[in-house]
Short mmCIF file of C-alpha atoms in Angstrom, two decimals:
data_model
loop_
_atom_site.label_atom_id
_atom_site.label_comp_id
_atom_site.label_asym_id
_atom_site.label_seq_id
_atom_site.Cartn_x
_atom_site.Cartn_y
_atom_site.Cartn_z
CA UNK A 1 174.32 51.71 -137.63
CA UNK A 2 170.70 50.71 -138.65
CA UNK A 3 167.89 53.38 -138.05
CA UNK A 4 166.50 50.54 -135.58
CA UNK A 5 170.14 51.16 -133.47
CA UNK A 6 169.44 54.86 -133.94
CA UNK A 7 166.29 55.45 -133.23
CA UNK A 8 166.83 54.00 -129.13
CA UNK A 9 169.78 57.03 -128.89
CA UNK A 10 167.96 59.66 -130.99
CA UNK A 11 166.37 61.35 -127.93
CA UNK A 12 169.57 61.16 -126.11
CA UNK A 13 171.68 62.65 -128.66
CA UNK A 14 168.99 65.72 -129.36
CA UNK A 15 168.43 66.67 -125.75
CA UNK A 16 172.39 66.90 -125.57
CA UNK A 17 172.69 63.59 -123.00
CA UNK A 18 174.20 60.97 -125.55
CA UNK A 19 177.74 60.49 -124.45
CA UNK A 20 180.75 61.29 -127.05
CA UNK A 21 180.48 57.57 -128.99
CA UNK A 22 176.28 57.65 -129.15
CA UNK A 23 176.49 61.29 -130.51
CA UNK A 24 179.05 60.20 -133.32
CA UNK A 25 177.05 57.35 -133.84
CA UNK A 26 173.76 58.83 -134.79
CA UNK A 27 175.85 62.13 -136.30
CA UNK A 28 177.20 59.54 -138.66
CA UNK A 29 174.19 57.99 -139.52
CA UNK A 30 171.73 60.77 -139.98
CA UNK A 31 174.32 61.93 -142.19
CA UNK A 32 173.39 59.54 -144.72
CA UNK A 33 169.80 58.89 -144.17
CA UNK A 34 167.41 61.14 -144.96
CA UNK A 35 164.49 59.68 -143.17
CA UNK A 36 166.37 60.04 -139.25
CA UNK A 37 167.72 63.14 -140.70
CA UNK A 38 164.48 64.31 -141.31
CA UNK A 39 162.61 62.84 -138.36
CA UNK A 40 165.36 64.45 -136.17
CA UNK A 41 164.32 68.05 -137.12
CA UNK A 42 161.06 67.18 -136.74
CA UNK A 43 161.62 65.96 -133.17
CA UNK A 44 163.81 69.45 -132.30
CA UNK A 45 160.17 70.92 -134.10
CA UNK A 46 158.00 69.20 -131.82
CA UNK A 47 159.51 69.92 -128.30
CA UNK A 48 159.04 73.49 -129.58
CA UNK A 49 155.14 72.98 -130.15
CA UNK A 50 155.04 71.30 -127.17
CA UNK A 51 156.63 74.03 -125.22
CA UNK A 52 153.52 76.34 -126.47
CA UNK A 53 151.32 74.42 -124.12
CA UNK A 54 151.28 77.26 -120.95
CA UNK A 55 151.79 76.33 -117.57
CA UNK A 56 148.58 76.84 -114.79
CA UNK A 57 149.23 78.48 -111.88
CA UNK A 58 148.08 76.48 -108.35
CA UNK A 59 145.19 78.84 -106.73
CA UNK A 60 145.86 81.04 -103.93
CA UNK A 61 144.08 79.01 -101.49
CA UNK A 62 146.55 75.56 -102.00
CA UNK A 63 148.85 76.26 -99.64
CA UNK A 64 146.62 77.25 -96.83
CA UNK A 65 144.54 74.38 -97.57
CA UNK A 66 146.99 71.98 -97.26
CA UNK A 67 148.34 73.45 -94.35
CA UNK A 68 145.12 72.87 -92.63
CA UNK A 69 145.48 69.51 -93.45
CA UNK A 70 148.80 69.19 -92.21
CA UNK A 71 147.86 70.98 -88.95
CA UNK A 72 145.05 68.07 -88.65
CA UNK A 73 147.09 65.60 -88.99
CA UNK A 74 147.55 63.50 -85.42
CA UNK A 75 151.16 64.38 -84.28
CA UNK A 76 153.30 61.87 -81.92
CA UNK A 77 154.83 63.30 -79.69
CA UNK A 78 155.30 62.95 -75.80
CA UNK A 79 152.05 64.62 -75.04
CA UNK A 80 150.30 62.65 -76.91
CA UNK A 81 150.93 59.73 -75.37
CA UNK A 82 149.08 61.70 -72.19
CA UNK A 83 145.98 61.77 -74.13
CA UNK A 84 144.07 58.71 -73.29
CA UNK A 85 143.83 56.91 -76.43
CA UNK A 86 140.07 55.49 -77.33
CA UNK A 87 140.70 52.11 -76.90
CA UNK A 88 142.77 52.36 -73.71
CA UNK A 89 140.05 54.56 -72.61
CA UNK A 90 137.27 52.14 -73.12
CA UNK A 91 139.14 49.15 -71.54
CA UNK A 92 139.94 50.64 -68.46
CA UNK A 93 136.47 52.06 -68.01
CA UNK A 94 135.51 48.28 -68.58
CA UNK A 95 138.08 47.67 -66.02
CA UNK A 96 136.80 50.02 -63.16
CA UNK A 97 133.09 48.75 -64.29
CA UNK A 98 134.22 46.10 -63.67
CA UNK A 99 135.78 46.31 -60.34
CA UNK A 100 133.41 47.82 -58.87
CA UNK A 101 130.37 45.42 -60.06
CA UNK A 102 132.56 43.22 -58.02
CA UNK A 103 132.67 45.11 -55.33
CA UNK A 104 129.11 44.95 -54.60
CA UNK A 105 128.64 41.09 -55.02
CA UNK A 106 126.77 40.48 -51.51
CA UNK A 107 129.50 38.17 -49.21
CA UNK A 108 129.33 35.15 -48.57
CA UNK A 109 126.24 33.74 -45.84
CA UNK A 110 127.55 32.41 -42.25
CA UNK A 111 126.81 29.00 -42.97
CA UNK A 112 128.20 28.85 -46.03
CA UNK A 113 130.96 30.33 -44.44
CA UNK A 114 131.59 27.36 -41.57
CA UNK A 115 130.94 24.41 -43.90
CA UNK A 116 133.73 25.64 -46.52
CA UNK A 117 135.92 26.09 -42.85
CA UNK A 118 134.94 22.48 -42.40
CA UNK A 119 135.46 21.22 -45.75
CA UNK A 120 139.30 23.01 -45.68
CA UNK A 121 139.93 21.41 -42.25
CA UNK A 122 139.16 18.01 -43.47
CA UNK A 123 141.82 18.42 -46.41
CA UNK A 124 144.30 20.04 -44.48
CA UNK A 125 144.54 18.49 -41.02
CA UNK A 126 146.89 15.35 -42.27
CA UNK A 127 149.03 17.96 -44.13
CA UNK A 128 151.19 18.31 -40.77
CA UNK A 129 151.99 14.34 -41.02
CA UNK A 130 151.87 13.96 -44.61
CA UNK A 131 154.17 16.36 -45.48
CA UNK A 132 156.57 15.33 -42.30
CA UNK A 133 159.40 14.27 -43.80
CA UNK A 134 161.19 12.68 -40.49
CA UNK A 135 158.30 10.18 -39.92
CA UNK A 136 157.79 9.18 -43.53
CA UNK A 137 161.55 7.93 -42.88
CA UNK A 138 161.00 6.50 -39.96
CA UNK A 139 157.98 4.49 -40.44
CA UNK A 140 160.13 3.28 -43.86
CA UNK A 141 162.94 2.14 -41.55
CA UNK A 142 160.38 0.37 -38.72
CA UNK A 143 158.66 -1.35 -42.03
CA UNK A 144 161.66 -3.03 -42.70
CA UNK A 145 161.69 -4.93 -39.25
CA UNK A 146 160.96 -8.20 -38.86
CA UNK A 147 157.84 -9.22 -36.88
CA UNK A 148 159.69 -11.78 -34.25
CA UNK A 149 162.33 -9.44 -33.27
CA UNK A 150 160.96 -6.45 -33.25
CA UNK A 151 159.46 -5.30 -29.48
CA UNK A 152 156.17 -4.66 -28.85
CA UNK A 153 155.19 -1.27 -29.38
CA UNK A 154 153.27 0.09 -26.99
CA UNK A 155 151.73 3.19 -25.63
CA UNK A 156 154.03 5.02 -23.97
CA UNK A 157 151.40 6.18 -20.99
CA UNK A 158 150.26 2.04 -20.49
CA UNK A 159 154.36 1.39 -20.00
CA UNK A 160 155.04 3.93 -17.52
CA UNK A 161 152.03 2.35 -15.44
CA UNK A 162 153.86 -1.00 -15.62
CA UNK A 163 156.88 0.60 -14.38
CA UNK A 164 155.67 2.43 -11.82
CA UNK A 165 153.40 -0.25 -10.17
CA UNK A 166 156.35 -3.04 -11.15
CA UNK B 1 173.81 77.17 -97.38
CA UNK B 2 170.75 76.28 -99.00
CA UNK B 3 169.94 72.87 -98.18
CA UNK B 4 169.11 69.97 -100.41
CA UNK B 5 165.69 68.70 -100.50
CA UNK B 6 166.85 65.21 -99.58
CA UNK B 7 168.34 68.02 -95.89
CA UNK B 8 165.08 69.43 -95.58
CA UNK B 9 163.11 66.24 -95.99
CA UNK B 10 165.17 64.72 -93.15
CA UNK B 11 164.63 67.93 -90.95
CA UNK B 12 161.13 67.47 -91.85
CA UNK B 13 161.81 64.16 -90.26
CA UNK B 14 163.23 65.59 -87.66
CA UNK B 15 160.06 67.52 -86.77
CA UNK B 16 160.46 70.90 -88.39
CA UNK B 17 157.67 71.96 -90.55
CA UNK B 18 159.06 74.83 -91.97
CA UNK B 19 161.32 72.86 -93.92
CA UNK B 20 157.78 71.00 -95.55
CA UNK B 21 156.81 74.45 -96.38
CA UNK B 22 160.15 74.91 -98.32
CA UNK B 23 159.83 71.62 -100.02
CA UNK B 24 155.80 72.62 -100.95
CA UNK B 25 157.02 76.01 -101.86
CA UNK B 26 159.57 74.45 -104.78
CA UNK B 27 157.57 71.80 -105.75
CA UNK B 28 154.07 73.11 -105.73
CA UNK B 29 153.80 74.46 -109.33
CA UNK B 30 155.82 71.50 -110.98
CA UNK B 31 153.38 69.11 -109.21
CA UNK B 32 150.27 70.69 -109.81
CA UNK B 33 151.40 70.86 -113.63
CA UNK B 34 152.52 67.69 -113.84
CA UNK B 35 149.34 66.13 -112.54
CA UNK B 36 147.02 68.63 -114.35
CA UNK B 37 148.80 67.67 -117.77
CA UNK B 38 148.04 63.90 -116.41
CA UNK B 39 144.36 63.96 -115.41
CA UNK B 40 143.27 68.01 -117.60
CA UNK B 41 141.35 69.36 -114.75
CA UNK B 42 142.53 72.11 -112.92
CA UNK B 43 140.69 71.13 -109.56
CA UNK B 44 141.56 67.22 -109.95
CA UNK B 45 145.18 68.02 -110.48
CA UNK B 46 144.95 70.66 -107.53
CA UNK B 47 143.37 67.94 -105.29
CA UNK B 48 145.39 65.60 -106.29
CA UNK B 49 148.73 67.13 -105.53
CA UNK B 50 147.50 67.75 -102.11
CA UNK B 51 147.20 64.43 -101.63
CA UNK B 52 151.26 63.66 -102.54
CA UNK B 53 152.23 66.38 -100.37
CA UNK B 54 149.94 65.04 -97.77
CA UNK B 55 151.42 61.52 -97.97
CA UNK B 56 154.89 62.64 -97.76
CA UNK B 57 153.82 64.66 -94.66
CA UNK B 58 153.01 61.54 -93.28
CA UNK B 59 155.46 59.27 -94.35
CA UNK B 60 158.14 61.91 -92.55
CA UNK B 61 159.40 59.94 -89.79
CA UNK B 62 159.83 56.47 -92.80
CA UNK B 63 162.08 58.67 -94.86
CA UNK B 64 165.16 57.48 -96.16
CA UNK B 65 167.50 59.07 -98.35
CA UNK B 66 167.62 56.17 -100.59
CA UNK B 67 166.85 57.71 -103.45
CA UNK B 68 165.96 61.28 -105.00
CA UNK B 69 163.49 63.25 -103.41
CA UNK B 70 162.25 64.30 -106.32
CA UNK B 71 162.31 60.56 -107.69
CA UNK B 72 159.74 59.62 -104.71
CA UNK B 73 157.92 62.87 -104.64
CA UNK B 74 156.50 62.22 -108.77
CA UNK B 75 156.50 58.54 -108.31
CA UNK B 76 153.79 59.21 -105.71
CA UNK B 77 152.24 61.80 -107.70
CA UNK B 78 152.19 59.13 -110.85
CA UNK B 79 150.68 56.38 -108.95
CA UNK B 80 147.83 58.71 -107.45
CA UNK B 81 147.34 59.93 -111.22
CA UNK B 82 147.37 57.11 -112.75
CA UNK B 83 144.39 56.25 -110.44
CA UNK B 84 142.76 58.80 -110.84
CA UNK B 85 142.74 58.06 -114.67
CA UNK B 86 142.17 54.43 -114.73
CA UNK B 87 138.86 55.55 -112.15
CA UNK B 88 137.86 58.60 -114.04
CA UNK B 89 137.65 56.01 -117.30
CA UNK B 90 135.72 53.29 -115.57
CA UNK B 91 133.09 56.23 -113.99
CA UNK B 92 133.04 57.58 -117.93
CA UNK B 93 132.57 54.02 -119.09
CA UNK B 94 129.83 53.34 -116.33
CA UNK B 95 128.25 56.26 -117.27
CA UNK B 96 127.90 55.73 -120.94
CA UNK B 97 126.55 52.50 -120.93
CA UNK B 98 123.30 53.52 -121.42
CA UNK B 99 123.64 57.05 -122.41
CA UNK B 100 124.12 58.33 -125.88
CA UNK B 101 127.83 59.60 -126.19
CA UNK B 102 127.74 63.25 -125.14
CA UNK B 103 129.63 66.08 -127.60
CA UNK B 104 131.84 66.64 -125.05
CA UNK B 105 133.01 63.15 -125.24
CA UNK B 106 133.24 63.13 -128.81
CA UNK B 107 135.36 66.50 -128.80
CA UNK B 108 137.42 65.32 -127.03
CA UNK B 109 139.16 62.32 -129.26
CA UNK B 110 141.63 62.88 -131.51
CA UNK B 111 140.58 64.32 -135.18
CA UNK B 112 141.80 61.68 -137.61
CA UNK B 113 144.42 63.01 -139.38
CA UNK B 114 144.56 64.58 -142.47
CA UNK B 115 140.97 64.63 -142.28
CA UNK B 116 139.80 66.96 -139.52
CA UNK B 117 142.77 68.39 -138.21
CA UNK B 118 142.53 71.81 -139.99
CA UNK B 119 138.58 71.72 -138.80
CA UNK B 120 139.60 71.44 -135.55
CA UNK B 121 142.65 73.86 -135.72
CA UNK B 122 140.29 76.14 -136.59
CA UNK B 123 137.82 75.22 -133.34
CA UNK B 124 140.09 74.94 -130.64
CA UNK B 125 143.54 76.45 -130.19
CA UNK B 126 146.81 74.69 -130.33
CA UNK B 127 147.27 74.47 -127.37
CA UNK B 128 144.20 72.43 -126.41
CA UNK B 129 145.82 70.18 -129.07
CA UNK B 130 148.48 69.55 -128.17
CA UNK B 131 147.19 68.77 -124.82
CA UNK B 132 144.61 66.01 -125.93
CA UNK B 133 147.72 64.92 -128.10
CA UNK B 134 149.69 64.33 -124.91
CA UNK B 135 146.78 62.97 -123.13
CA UNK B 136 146.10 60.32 -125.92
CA UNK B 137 149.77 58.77 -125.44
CA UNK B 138 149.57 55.82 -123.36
CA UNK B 139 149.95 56.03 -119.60
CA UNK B 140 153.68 54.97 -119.07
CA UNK B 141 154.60 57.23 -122.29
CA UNK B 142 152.80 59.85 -121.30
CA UNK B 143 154.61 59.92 -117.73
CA UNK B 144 157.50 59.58 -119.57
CA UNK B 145 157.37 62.48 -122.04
CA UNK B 146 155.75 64.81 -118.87
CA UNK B 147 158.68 64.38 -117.00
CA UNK B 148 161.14 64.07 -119.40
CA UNK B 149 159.83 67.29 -121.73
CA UNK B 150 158.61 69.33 -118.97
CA UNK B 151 160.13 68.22 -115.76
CA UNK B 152 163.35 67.71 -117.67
CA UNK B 153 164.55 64.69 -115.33
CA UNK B 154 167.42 62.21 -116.46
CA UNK B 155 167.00 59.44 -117.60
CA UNK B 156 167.99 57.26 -114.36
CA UNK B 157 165.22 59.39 -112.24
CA UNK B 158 162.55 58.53 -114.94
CA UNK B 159 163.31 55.09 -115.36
CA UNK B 160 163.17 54.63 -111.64
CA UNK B 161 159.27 56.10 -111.13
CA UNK B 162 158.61 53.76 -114.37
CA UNK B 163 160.40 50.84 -112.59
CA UNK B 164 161.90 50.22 -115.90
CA UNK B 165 165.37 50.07 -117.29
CA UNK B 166 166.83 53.26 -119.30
CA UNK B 167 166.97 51.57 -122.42
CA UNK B 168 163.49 50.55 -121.98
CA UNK B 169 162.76 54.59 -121.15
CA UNK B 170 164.86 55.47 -124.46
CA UNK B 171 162.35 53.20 -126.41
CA UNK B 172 159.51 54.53 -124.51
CA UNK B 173 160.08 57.71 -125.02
CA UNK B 174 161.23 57.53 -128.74
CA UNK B 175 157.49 55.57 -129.83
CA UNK B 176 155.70 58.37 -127.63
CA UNK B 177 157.39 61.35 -129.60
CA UNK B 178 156.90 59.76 -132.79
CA UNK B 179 153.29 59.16 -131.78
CA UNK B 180 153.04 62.74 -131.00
CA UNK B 181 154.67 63.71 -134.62
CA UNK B 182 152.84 62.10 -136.26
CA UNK B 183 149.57 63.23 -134.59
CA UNK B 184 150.75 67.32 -134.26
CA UNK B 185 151.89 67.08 -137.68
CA UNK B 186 150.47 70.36 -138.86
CA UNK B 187 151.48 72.08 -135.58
CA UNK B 188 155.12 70.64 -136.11
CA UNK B 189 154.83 71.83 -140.09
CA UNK B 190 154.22 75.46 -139.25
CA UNK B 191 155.43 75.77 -135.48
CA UNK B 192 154.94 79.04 -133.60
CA UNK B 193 157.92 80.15 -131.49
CA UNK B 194 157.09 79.64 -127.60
CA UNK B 195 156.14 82.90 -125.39
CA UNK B 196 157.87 83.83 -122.73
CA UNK B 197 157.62 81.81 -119.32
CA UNK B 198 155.84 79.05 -121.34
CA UNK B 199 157.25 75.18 -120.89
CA UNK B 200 160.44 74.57 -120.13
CA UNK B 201 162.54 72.90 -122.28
CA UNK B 202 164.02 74.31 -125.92
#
């Protein structure tokens, strides 16, 4: 094993987490070179030095602090959705504004009124035939008469004259 | 029973806060540590680690046990230092533009070595030392020997919050300890056995 090869399991093997074949590995090599031997100790001497570094102590006040902040935060639950939200707030305020802006429009004049009845009449009073479905047939099936042998058609009030006075 | 954190994040989930005040209760002093050795100011880091265990407050009801708790928990905490480190430098940088560099600034680079180091042993104690040692390391070591020295996490967990592989986290960590050798020399020539309650790993 190189000291390259060594040098990725060093760590491992000196904080005791190199498995059983790294450990013999590096064992095996340090034994011979001097260098990894020696940068080995040095390694077990640093984590001691850096141990001397002391640890600070979070101040009294952290925990309340960030249970404040907790506390502030918005919670969801089934009340919540009670509270109006902002947004729905606003739009159904718009809503009723507008509703009620509506509400007092001033109606429509008389005469306004009767020519709109007039204008509705006039698009509605063939509707009845039109939409008859019986003498759309009908008139189809008289159309396809000749002129010769079909009968005069005739009012039916000017025929019953002729048969009464005949 | 006492209940994992992964159990008391999902209760958190699950609307009781008492189990966040467990979780903040175990994790408060690691974090606060953690991010202090990160950003070296006491009211930063404090600030700071509010904000993580803000964020997992509100990412409660998006938890998933897919991973360690502890795993997301410093991965957040990284990410929000590593901010505040990358802003903190451009502010510095902003600031110095036009102004002279201050004595404070100069303080607080590295002595070269051999030269100034005993001058500077004899100005600031080791601890301070080592601290601008750590600081110095580049950012992904320097999350990497935090969490591996102090917070003593495995491999796997490390290499996750560094979205790297393990091998690349043995290399990482192997150039950032030999940086840190070869800078603390004299400290690691005539070391000074650790007090009591101080760091965490032997």
């Amino acid at each position: 094993m190189k000291c390259e090869d060594v040098s990725n399991e060093l760590i491992a093997y000196l904080d005791r987490r190199a498995n059983s074949a790294e450990r013999r590995d590096v064992e095996e090599h340090i034994a011979v070179c001097a260098g990894c031997r020696t940068r080995a100790e040095e390694f077990r001497k640093l984590w001691n030095v850096l141990d001397e570094v002391p640890a600070i102590e979070p101040s009294f006040a952290f925990d309340a602090r960030l249970r404040q902040r907790v506390a502030a935060e918005p919670r969801r639950n089934w009340l919540t959705w009670l509270v109006p939200q902002p947004r729905l707030a606003f739009s159904m305020a718009m809503l009723i504004a507008l509703s009620v802006w509506m509400a007092k429009l001033p109606p429509a004049t008389p005469v306004d009124a009767e020519v709109g009845a007039k204008q509705q009449f006039e698009m509605i009073k063939d509707l009845g035939v039109l939409e008859n479905y019986d003498v759309l047939t009908k008139l189809d099936a008289l159309s396809e008469l000749t002129p010769t042998l079909a009968p005069p058609v005739r009012p039916k009030d000017s025929q019953s004259q002729e048969d009464d006075g005949g | 029973m006492t209940r994992t954190d992964v159990q008391l994040m999902l209760d958190v989930k699950a609307g009781d806060d008492a189990s966040f005040d467990l979780l903040l209760q175990k994790y408060r002093s690691p974090l606060v540590n953690f991010l202090f050795r990160m950003v070296r100011d006491a009211a930063t880091a404090e600030d700071l680690a509010q904000e993580v265990f803000l964020r997992v407050y509100r990412a409660r009801k998006q938890y998933s046990p897919s991973a360690k708790f502890t795993t997301w928990l410093f991965r957040i905490a990284t990410n929000l230092a590593l901010n505040s480190v990358r802003d903190n430098r451009h502010r510095r940088m902003d600031v110095s533009l036009d102004a002279p560099v201050e004595e404070d600034e100069a303080r607080r680079e590295l002595p070269a070595r051999e030269m100034r180091i005993d001058e500077h042993m004899v100005e600031r104690d080791r601890a301070q030392f080592i601290r601008r040692a750590v600081a110095a390391l580049p950012e992904k070591q320097r999350v990497a020997v935090l969490l591996h020295k102090y917070e003593e996490m495995d491999y796997g967990e490390i290499a996750k919050i560094l979205e790297c592989s393990e091998s690349a986290l043995k290399s990482l960590l192997f150039r950032a300890y030999e940086t840190l050798r070869v800078q603390l020399a004299p400290l690691v020539a005539q070391p000074v056995a650790p007090r009591a309650g101080e760091g965490r790993r032997s």
